[in-house]
Amino acid sequence: MDDQIIKTLLIEESAEETLRKSEERFRALIERSYDGVLLLTSTGEITYASPSTHSILGHQGDELIIQNAFALMHPEDSPKIIPKFQLLLTRPEETLTAEFRYQHKNGYWRWLECTGTNLLENQSVQAVVVNYRDITERKNNEEALMQAHNKLEQRVQERTAELVAANSSLREQITERKRAEAELQRLSHRLVEVQEHERRSIARELHDEVGQILTGLKMTLELTRRLPPETANSGFEQAHQQVNDLLTHVRNLSLELRPAMLDDLGLLPTLFWHFDRYTSQTEIQVNFKQAGIEGRYSPELETAIYRIVQEALTNVARHSQVNEVTVLLWANPETISVQIEDQGVGFKKESVMAAGHSNGLTGMRERAALLGGKLMIESSPGSGTCVTAELSLLKPTTQQTT
Ligand SMILES: Nc1ncnc2c1ncn2[C@@H]1O[C@H](COP(=O)(O)OP(=O)(O)OP(=O)(O)O)[C@@H](O)[C@H]1O
Ligand SMILES: [Mg+2]
């Protein structure tokens, strides 16, 4: 053989050998790689699947060959990935990456991260080379993180809403408290006014009535002292009468101020006593009915009810022009109520209340309010008057009694 020919053959043989070695090296790299490698045609048919396809997707490499790569892609992901693949086809030698779900042989979806390189025009490859790896765990972690974040976000929002609600309810409570404090302040001013009013009327009573009688008594005694003993008797008689009047006045005044009976015997006996006395003084009959009144109530409640009845009956005597009045008193476990009703001349409630100088009606209303109760007044000219007070038996009371 010609030397030249032998030389050429040797060169060809060593070139083939180099190529074979290089091919073996790349094959070994691909086949031992943990990541998967696919070769695709321009229509997405799989022409090669590396052995790691088995560990990643459960398929033996050749099971995937001649399948379309998009057939096992999640239907929600393929509409995004196919256009990307088509874009890649227009860009030789370029690389694009994408993440999508792909079906494992066991039927479950795995998340894959892929890098596709368009080597269709490369003579030694003539395929789209896809390198892929399973990122399901990372995706799951991301998803769990996202859920935890959302949960946290939701809790923050809920807590914020709770705080906002608590804040606004606190504000409401503060406003309500301020309102209650202002009302209490107004009532205590009013209480002082009422006490002043009562003191004035006691002072007037002492001055006009008791003082008058005492002055008369003093004069009688002075006159009697100057009389001769045989005629002094009539003077003593007169003085005796004046002392009797004085006793009656002082007793009445004391009863008006506060009947001791109310503390000693309670509400019902005191009311009965008051009705008798009222009828004998005014000739107005009291029709009284009660239901559910048993035992004793707190001194504040008994005083309030007694004072309300006393003032309402005084009003009937002073204003209504009737000769009978009905008083109802009833209690249940929560409230005690009293109603005083007459069929007399009545009055125009709005104008009387607006006039602002009705101590009696206002006083009744304030007494009820101080005990957490309420007072209703119904009246109109010509059709009588009905006053109803309802007081709570549940609310602890600490008010003064007068
Ligand atoms: N039962 C009633 N029938 C008719 N009018 C009434 C009756 N009760 C109250 N009134 C009217 O309402 C007004 C206000 O009553 P209120 O008891 O507040 O004051 P007063 O009786 O006039 O004076 P006081 O402050 O001494 O009680 C009375 O002046 C009267 O015109
Ligand atoms: Mg009155």
Short mmCIF file of C-alpha atoms and ligand atoms in Angstrom, two decimals:
data_model
loop_
_atom_site.label_atom_id
_atom_site.label_comp_id
_atom_site.label_asym_id
_atom_site.label_seq_id
_atom_site.Cartn_x
_atom_site.Cartn_y
_atom_site.Cartn_z
CA MET A 1 0.00 0.00 0.00
CA ASP A 2 1.07 3.40 -0.84
CA ASP A 3 2.50 5.34 2.09
CA GLN A 4 0.22 8.25 1.38
CA ILE A 5 -2.90 6.07 1.47
CA ILE A 6 -1.77 4.40 4.69
CA LYS A 7 -1.19 7.83 6.21
CA THR A 8 -4.66 9.05 5.17
CA LEU A 9 -6.29 5.87 6.57
CA LEU A 10 -4.46 6.31 9.83
CA ILE A 11 -5.57 9.95 10.09
CA GLU A 12 -9.21 8.99 9.35
CA GLU A 13 -9.06 6.21 11.89
CA SER A 14 -7.72 8.50 14.60
CA ALA A 15 -10.36 11.19 13.73
CA GLU A 16 -13.11 8.57 14.04
CA GLU A 17 -11.59 7.42 17.29
CA THR A 18 -11.52 11.03 18.62
CA LEU A 19 -15.15 11.54 17.59
CA ARG A 20 -16.20 8.25 19.19
CA LYS A 21 -14.40 9.16 22.40
CA SER A 22 -15.91 12.61 22.48
CA GLU A 23 -19.39 11.16 21.84
CA GLU A 24 -18.86 8.64 24.62
CA ARG A 25 -17.78 11.42 26.96
CA PHE A 26 -20.91 13.51 26.27
CA ARG A 27 -23.17 10.45 26.49
CA ALA A 28 -21.59 9.54 29.86
CA LEU A 29 -22.13 13.13 31.07
CA ILE A 30 -25.76 13.16 29.97
CA GLU A 31 -26.53 9.67 31.18
CA ARG A 32 -25.04 10.19 34.62
CA SER A 33 -26.58 13.63 35.04
CA TYR A 34 -29.15 13.99 37.77
CA ASP A 35 -31.10 16.45 35.60
CA GLY A 36 -33.10 15.07 32.68
CA VAL A 37 -32.42 15.78 29.03
CA LEU A 38 -34.92 15.53 26.18
CA LEU A 39 -34.45 16.13 22.51
CA LEU A 40 -37.51 17.43 20.71
CA THR A 41 -38.46 17.95 17.10
CA SER A 42 -39.94 21.26 16.02
CA THR A 43 -43.42 19.78 16.60
CA GLY A 44 -42.54 18.67 20.11
CA GLU A 45 -42.06 14.92 19.44
CA ILE A 46 -39.53 13.39 21.85
CA THR A 47 -36.65 11.76 20.00
CA TYR A 48 -34.39 11.16 22.98
CA ALA A 49 -34.98 10.95 26.75
CA SER A 50 -32.00 10.59 29.10
CA PRO A 51 -31.99 7.76 31.72
CA SER A 52 -32.73 10.22 34.60
CA THR A 53 -36.22 10.55 33.04
CA HIS A 54 -36.93 7.38 34.94
CA SER A 55 -36.03 8.81 38.34
CA ILE A 56 -37.73 12.14 37.60
CA LEU A 57 -40.91 11.10 35.78
CA GLY A 58 -41.08 7.34 36.31
CA HIS A 59 -40.87 6.55 32.58
CA GLN A 60 -38.13 4.53 31.03
CA GLY A 61 -36.42 6.75 28.43
CA ASP A 62 -37.81 4.88 25.41
CA GLU A 63 -41.37 4.92 26.78
CA LEU A 64 -41.42 8.66 26.10
CA ILE A 65 -39.83 8.52 22.66
CA ILE A 66 -42.23 9.43 19.86
CA GLN A 67 -44.68 10.88 22.39
CA ASN A 68 -45.48 14.54 22.05
CA ALA A 69 -43.79 16.41 24.88
CA PHE A 70 -46.90 18.54 25.45
CA ALA A 71 -49.21 15.52 25.90
CA LEU A 72 -48.19 15.05 29.53
CA MET A 73 -48.16 18.74 30.41
CA HIS A 74 -50.78 20.08 32.86
CA PRO A 75 -53.72 21.47 30.83
CA GLU A 76 -53.58 24.73 32.79
CA ASP A 77 -49.89 25.20 31.95
CA SER A 78 -49.67 24.17 28.27
CA PRO A 79 -51.48 27.32 26.97
CA LYS A 80 -48.60 29.36 28.44
CA ILE A 81 -45.77 27.03 27.51
CA ILE A 82 -46.68 26.16 23.87
CA PRO A 83 -46.39 29.80 22.68
CA LYS A 84 -43.04 30.01 24.45
CA PHE A 85 -41.87 26.89 22.61
CA GLN A 86 -43.03 28.39 19.31
CA LEU A 87 -41.14 31.57 20.09
CA LEU A 88 -38.04 29.52 20.74
CA LEU A 89 -38.43 27.84 17.32
CA THR A 90 -38.03 31.26 15.68
CA ARG A 91 -34.76 31.90 17.56
CA PRO A 92 -31.99 29.42 16.63
CA GLU A 93 -29.33 28.87 19.30
CA GLU A 94 -31.38 30.72 21.90
CA THR A 95 -32.40 29.43 25.32
CA LEU A 96 -35.66 29.94 27.21
CA THR A 97 -36.65 28.72 30.65
CA ALA A 98 -40.06 27.81 32.01
CA GLU A 99 -41.77 26.15 34.98
CA PHE A 100 -44.82 23.90 34.60
CA ARG A 101 -46.53 20.78 35.90
CA TYR A 102 -45.87 17.48 34.20
CA GLN A 103 -47.50 14.12 34.77
CA HIS A 104 -45.43 11.42 36.50
CA LYS A 105 -46.00 7.84 35.40
CA ASN A 106 -47.81 7.27 38.74
CA GLY A 107 -50.41 9.88 37.70
CA TYR A 108 -49.31 12.62 40.11
CA TRP A 109 -48.25 16.08 38.90
CA ARG A 110 -44.62 17.13 39.34
CA TRP A 111 -43.31 20.66 38.95
CA LEU A 112 -40.47 20.87 36.40
CA GLU A 113 -38.05 23.65 35.70
CA CYS A 114 -36.92 23.48 32.04
CA THR A 115 -34.32 25.14 29.91
CA GLY A 116 -34.96 24.73 26.18
CA THR A 117 -32.25 25.51 23.60
CA ASN A 118 -33.05 25.68 19.90
CA LEU A 119 -30.35 23.59 18.20
CA LEU A 120 -32.55 22.52 15.27
CA GLU A 121 -30.21 24.14 12.80
CA ASN A 122 -27.11 22.71 14.44
CA GLN A 123 -26.08 19.88 12.11
CA SER A 124 -24.76 17.56 14.80
CA VAL A 125 -27.87 17.93 17.08
CA GLN A 126 -30.90 18.96 14.94
CA ALA A 127 -33.23 19.16 17.94
CA VAL A 128 -34.55 21.38 20.64
CA VAL A 129 -32.53 20.36 23.69
CA VAL A 130 -34.50 20.44 26.91
CA ASN A 131 -32.76 20.18 30.27
CA TYR A 132 -35.20 19.72 33.13
CA ARG A 133 -35.25 19.09 36.85
CA ASP A 134 -37.92 18.33 39.43
CA ILE A 135 -38.67 21.40 41.57
CA THR A 136 -41.86 20.02 43.17
CA GLU A 137 -40.41 20.22 46.66
CA ARG A 138 -39.34 23.83 46.17
CA LYS A 139 -42.77 24.68 44.73
CA ASN A 140 -44.50 22.95 47.64
CA ASN A 141 -42.33 24.87 50.07
CA GLU A 142 -43.09 28.09 48.23
CA GLU A 143 -46.80 27.22 48.28
CA ALA A 144 -46.67 26.39 52.01
CA LEU A 145 -44.79 29.61 52.62
CA MET A 146 -47.34 31.53 50.60
CA GLN A 147 -50.19 29.92 52.52
CA ALA A 148 -48.51 30.64 55.84
CA HIS A 149 -47.96 34.21 54.68
CA ASN A 150 -51.58 34.55 53.59
CA LYS A 151 -52.75 33.05 56.85
CA LEU A 152 -50.57 35.45 58.76
CA GLU A 153 -51.80 38.32 56.62
CA GLN A 154 -55.38 37.25 57.27
CA ARG A 155 -54.74 37.01 61.02
CA VAL A 156 -53.13 40.43 60.98
CA GLN A 157 -56.18 41.78 59.17
CA GLU A 158 -58.56 40.04 61.56
CA ARG A 159 -56.62 41.26 64.57
CA THR A 160 -56.53 44.77 63.10
CA ALA A 161 -60.30 44.61 62.56
CA GLU A 162 -60.72 43.38 66.14
CA LEU A 163 -58.56 46.20 67.43
CA VAL A 164 -60.46 48.74 65.36
CA ALA A 165 -63.74 47.36 66.72
CA ALA A 166 -62.39 47.30 70.28
CA ASN A 167 -61.14 50.83 69.81
CA SER A 168 -64.45 52.10 68.55
CA SER A 169 -66.34 50.30 71.31
CA LEU A 170 -63.92 51.82 73.81
CA ARG A 171 -64.59 55.23 72.30
CA GLU A 172 -68.33 54.58 72.58
CA GLN A 173 -67.89 53.51 76.18
CA ILE A 174 -65.86 56.64 76.91
CA THR A 175 -68.53 58.82 75.28
CA GLU A 176 -71.25 56.99 77.17
CA ARG A 177 -69.31 57.33 80.40
CA LYS A 178 -68.76 61.04 79.80
CA ARG A 179 -72.44 61.43 79.08
CA ALA A 180 -73.33 59.50 82.27
CA GLU A 181 -70.86 61.60 84.28
CA ALA A 182 -72.34 64.82 82.88
CA GLU A 183 -75.83 63.55 83.68
CA LEU A 184 -74.74 62.60 87.19
CA GLN A 185 -73.20 66.03 87.66
CA ARG A 186 -76.39 67.67 86.45
CA LEU A 187 -78.42 65.48 88.80
CA SER A 188 -76.23 66.26 91.79
CA HIS A 189 -76.56 70.00 91.07
CA ARG A 190 -80.25 69.43 90.85
CA LEU A 191 -80.19 67.49 94.11
CA VAL A 192 -78.53 70.42 95.84
CA GLU A 193 -81.17 72.72 94.34
CA VAL A 194 -83.96 70.45 95.53
CA GLN A 195 -82.44 70.26 99.00
CA GLU A 196 -82.19 74.06 99.02
CA HIS A 197 -85.82 74.26 97.92
CA GLU A 198 -86.85 71.91 100.72
CA ARG A 199 -84.80 73.85 103.26
CA ARG A 200 -86.50 77.05 102.12
CA SER A 201 -89.93 75.53 102.51
CA ILE A 202 -89.04 74.15 105.98
CA ALA A 203 -87.68 77.58 106.95
CA ARG A 204 -90.88 79.19 105.65
CA GLU A 205 -93.00 76.66 107.51
CA LEU A 206 -91.03 77.25 110.73
CA HIS A 207 -91.18 81.00 110.34
CA ASP A 208 -94.77 81.38 109.13
CA GLU A 209 -96.53 78.64 111.04
CA VAL A 210 -94.45 77.60 114.06
CA GLY A 211 -93.03 81.10 114.56
CA GLN A 212 -96.53 82.64 114.38
CA ILE A 213 -97.92 80.24 116.94
CA LEU A 214 -94.92 80.77 119.23
CA THR A 215 -95.32 84.56 118.95
CA GLY A 216 -99.00 84.17 119.76
CA LEU A 217 -98.13 81.92 122.69
CA LYS A 218 -95.58 84.40 123.98
CA MET A 219 -98.13 87.22 123.79
CA THR A 220 -100.78 85.12 125.47
CA LEU A 221 -98.40 84.23 128.30
CA GLU A 222 -97.35 87.87 128.76
CA LEU A 223 -100.96 89.01 128.82
CA THR A 224 -101.91 86.24 131.21
CA ARG A 225 -99.05 87.17 133.55
CA ARG A 226 -100.48 90.64 133.89
CA LEU A 227 -104.01 89.36 134.57
CA PRO A 228 -105.26 88.96 138.13
CA PRO A 229 -105.05 85.29 139.19
CA GLU A 230 -108.82 84.79 139.13
CA THR A 231 -109.07 85.68 135.39
CA ALA A 232 -105.75 84.09 134.34
CA ASN A 233 -107.41 80.75 133.69
CA SER A 234 -108.79 81.68 130.27
CA GLY A 235 -105.30 82.86 129.29
CA PHE A 236 -103.85 79.48 130.28
CA GLU A 237 -106.63 77.78 128.29
CA GLN A 238 -105.64 79.77 125.22
CA ALA A 239 -101.96 79.03 125.78
CA HIS A 240 -102.77 75.37 126.15
CA GLN A 241 -104.60 75.43 122.83
CA GLN A 242 -101.66 77.18 121.16
CA VAL A 243 -99.23 74.58 122.49
CA ASN A 244 -101.51 71.86 121.08
CA ASP A 245 -101.53 73.59 117.68
CA LEU A 246 -97.78 73.83 117.88
CA LEU A 247 -97.43 70.13 118.61
CA THR A 248 -99.67 69.27 115.67
CA HIS A 249 -97.70 71.53 113.38
CA VAL A 250 -94.33 70.18 114.45
CA ARG A 251 -95.58 66.58 114.16
CA ASN A 252 -96.96 67.26 110.69
CA LEU A 253 -93.79 68.99 109.63
CA SER A 254 -91.73 66.07 110.85
CA LEU A 255 -94.00 63.62 109.03
CA GLU A 256 -93.81 65.64 105.85
CA LEU A 257 -90.05 65.63 106.07
CA ARG A 258 -89.77 61.90 106.58
CA PRO A 259 -92.19 59.55 108.26
CA ALA A 260 -90.20 57.36 110.67
CA MET A 261 -92.67 54.64 109.75
CA LEU A 262 -91.03 54.29 106.34
CA ASP A 263 -87.81 53.11 107.99
CA ASP A 264 -89.50 51.10 110.72
CA LEU A 265 -92.37 49.38 108.91
CA GLY A 266 -91.65 49.77 105.21
CA LEU A 267 -93.47 50.97 102.14
CA LEU A 268 -96.95 49.46 102.33
CA PRO A 269 -97.87 50.48 105.92
CA THR A 270 -96.48 53.97 105.26
CA LEU A 271 -98.52 54.31 102.09
CA PHE A 272 -101.71 53.18 103.88
CA TRP A 273 -101.03 55.71 106.65
CA HIS A 274 -100.37 58.41 104.07
CA PHE A 275 -103.58 57.67 102.15
CA ASP A 276 -105.65 57.94 105.36
CA ARG A 277 -104.07 61.19 106.27
CA TYR A 278 -104.39 62.49 102.72
CA THR A 279 -108.09 61.60 102.51
CA SER A 280 -108.83 63.21 105.85
CA GLN A 281 -107.01 66.39 104.82
CA THR A 282 -108.30 66.64 101.23
CA GLU A 283 -111.48 64.55 101.12
CA ILE A 284 -110.08 62.79 98.06
CA GLN A 285 -110.58 59.01 98.09
CA VAL A 286 -107.56 56.87 97.23
CA ASN A 287 -108.28 53.59 95.40
CA PHE A 288 -105.20 51.55 96.03
CA LYS A 289 -104.26 48.20 94.50
CA GLN A 290 -101.00 46.33 94.75
CA ALA A 291 -99.58 43.15 93.28
CA GLY A 292 -96.38 41.30 94.09
CA ILE A 293 -95.23 43.64 96.87
CA GLU A 294 -93.63 41.51 99.54
CA GLY A 295 -91.19 42.28 102.33
CA ARG A 296 -88.83 45.21 102.25
CA TYR A 297 -86.98 46.96 99.46
CA SER A 298 -83.85 49.04 99.67
CA PRO A 299 -84.32 52.31 101.61
CA GLU A 300 -83.58 54.25 98.41
CA LEU A 301 -86.36 52.48 96.52
CA GLU A 302 -88.89 52.73 99.34
CA THR A 303 -88.13 56.44 99.76
CA ALA A 304 -88.33 57.11 96.02
CA ILE A 305 -91.69 55.34 95.66
CA TYR A 306 -93.08 57.07 98.73
CA ARG A 307 -91.91 60.51 97.57
CA ILE A 308 -93.29 59.99 94.07
CA VAL A 309 -96.70 58.95 95.46
CA GLN A 310 -96.62 61.84 97.92
CA GLU A 311 -95.86 64.45 95.24
CA ALA A 312 -98.29 62.99 92.69
CA LEU A 313 -101.11 62.95 95.28
CA THR A 314 -100.29 66.51 96.31
CA ASN A 315 -100.54 67.52 92.67
CA VAL A 316 -103.91 65.77 92.39
CA ALA A 317 -105.15 67.69 95.42
CA ARG A 318 -103.72 71.00 94.21
CA HIS A 319 -104.46 70.88 90.51
CA SER A 320 -106.74 68.13 89.26
CA GLN A 321 -110.13 69.04 90.85
CA VAL A 322 -111.25 65.46 91.49
CA ASN A 323 -112.49 63.61 94.52
CA GLU A 324 -110.84 60.30 93.84
CA VAL A 325 -107.54 59.00 92.62
CA THR A 326 -106.21 55.53 91.78
CA VAL A 327 -102.81 54.32 92.95
CA LEU A 328 -101.39 51.04 91.63
CA LEU A 329 -98.20 49.47 92.95
CA TRP A 330 -96.73 46.28 91.48
CA ALA A 331 -93.47 44.41 91.36
CA ASN A 332 -91.88 41.56 89.47
CA PRO A 333 -88.40 40.12 90.01
CA GLU A 334 -86.82 42.90 87.94
CA THR A 335 -88.83 46.05 88.54
CA ILE A 336 -91.11 47.82 90.94
CA SER A 337 -93.65 50.24 89.46
CA VAL A 338 -96.15 52.73 90.76
CA GLN A 339 -98.91 54.55 88.94
CA ILE A 340 -101.04 57.48 90.14
CA GLU A 341 -104.00 58.26 87.93
CA ASP A 342 -106.77 60.84 88.16
CA GLN A 343 -109.63 61.76 85.84
CA GLY A 344 -109.25 65.49 86.50
CA VAL A 345 -108.55 68.60 84.46
CA GLY A 346 -105.16 67.40 83.16
CA PHE A 347 -102.58 69.74 81.70
CA LYS A 348 -100.48 70.43 78.64
CA LYS A 349 -97.38 68.43 79.39
CA GLU A 350 -95.08 70.10 76.85
CA SER A 351 -95.72 73.63 77.99
CA VAL A 352 -95.48 72.76 81.70
CA MET A 353 -92.22 70.85 81.26
CA ALA A 354 -90.81 73.51 78.91
CA ALA A 355 -91.62 76.25 81.44
CA GLY A 356 -88.87 74.65 83.55
CA HIS A 357 -90.19 75.64 87.00
CA SER A 358 -92.10 72.47 87.84
CA ASN A 359 -90.18 71.21 90.83
CA GLY A 360 -92.62 68.44 91.61
CA LEU A 361 -92.70 66.66 88.24
CA THR A 362 -88.99 67.22 87.59
CA GLY A 363 -88.14 66.00 91.07
CA MET A 364 -90.09 62.79 90.49
CA ARG A 365 -88.35 62.22 87.18
CA GLU A 366 -84.93 62.82 88.71
CA ARG A 367 -85.60 60.52 91.63
CA ALA A 368 -86.47 57.76 89.17
CA ALA A 369 -83.40 58.51 87.03
CA LEU A 370 -81.06 58.43 90.05
CA LEU A 371 -82.18 54.86 90.66
CA GLY A 372 -81.73 53.86 87.03
CA GLY A 373 -85.47 53.99 86.43
CA LYS A 374 -87.86 56.10 84.42
CA LEU A 375 -90.96 58.22 84.89
CA MET A 376 -93.75 58.53 82.34
CA ILE A 377 -96.28 61.37 82.50
CA GLU A 378 -99.45 61.18 80.43
CA SER A 379 -101.79 64.13 80.55
CA SER A 380 -103.78 66.42 78.34
CA PRO A 381 -106.24 69.16 79.22
CA GLY A 382 -109.63 67.67 80.14
CA SER A 383 -108.60 64.03 80.16
CA GLY A 384 -106.83 63.47 83.48
CA THR A 385 -103.28 62.71 84.42
CA CYS A 386 -101.39 59.46 84.80
CA VAL A 387 -97.91 59.32 86.30
CA THR A 388 -96.04 55.99 86.13
CA ALA A 389 -92.63 55.30 87.63
CA GLU A 390 -90.67 52.13 86.93
CA LEU A 391 -87.60 51.40 89.03
CA SER A 392 -85.12 48.57 88.67
CA LEU A 393 -84.82 46.04 91.45
CA LEU A 394 -81.60 44.63 90.00
CA LYS A 395 -79.41 47.71 89.83
CA PRO A 396 -77.43 48.22 93.04
CA THR A 397 -78.12 51.72 94.35
CA THR A 398 -75.95 53.96 96.47
CA GLN A 399 -77.90 57.19 96.32
CA GLN A 400 -78.81 59.33 99.28
CA THR A 401 -82.33 59.23 100.67
CA THR A 402 -84.16 62.45 101.45
N1 LIG B 1 -102.64 65.72 88.56
C1 LIG B 1 -102.61 66.89 87.94
N2 LIG B 1 -103.72 67.43 87.41
C2 LIG B 1 -103.68 68.62 86.76
N3 LIG B 1 -102.56 69.34 86.59
C3 LIG B 1 -101.43 68.86 87.09
C4 LIG B 1 -101.36 67.62 87.77
N4 LIG B 1 -100.10 67.42 88.15
C5 LIG B 1 -99.37 68.47 87.70
N5 LIG B 1 -100.18 69.34 87.07
C6 LIG B 1 -99.75 70.58 86.39
O1 LIG B 1 -98.35 70.52 86.19
C7 LIG B 1 -97.74 71.63 86.81
C8 LIG B 1 -96.38 71.21 87.35
O2 LIG B 1 -96.53 70.35 88.46
P1 LIG B 1 -95.40 70.31 89.54
O3 LIG B 1 -95.74 69.33 90.56
O4 LIG B 1 -94.13 70.12 88.84
O5 LIG B 1 -95.38 71.77 90.10
P2 LIG B 1 -96.39 72.42 91.13
O6 LIG B 1 -97.26 71.37 91.71
O7 LIG B 1 -97.08 73.53 90.42
O8 LIG B 1 -95.40 73.01 92.19
P3 LIG B 1 -94.45 72.22 93.18
O9 LIG B 1 -93.08 72.50 92.67
O10 LIG B 1 -94.70 72.74 94.52
O11 LIG B 1 -94.81 70.79 93.06
C9 LIG B 1 -98.72 72.08 87.84
O12 LIG B 1 -98.56 73.45 88.13
C10 LIG B 1 -100.05 71.80 87.20
O13 LIG B 1 -100.38 72.83 86.31
MG MG B 2 -96.40 69.63 92.57
#
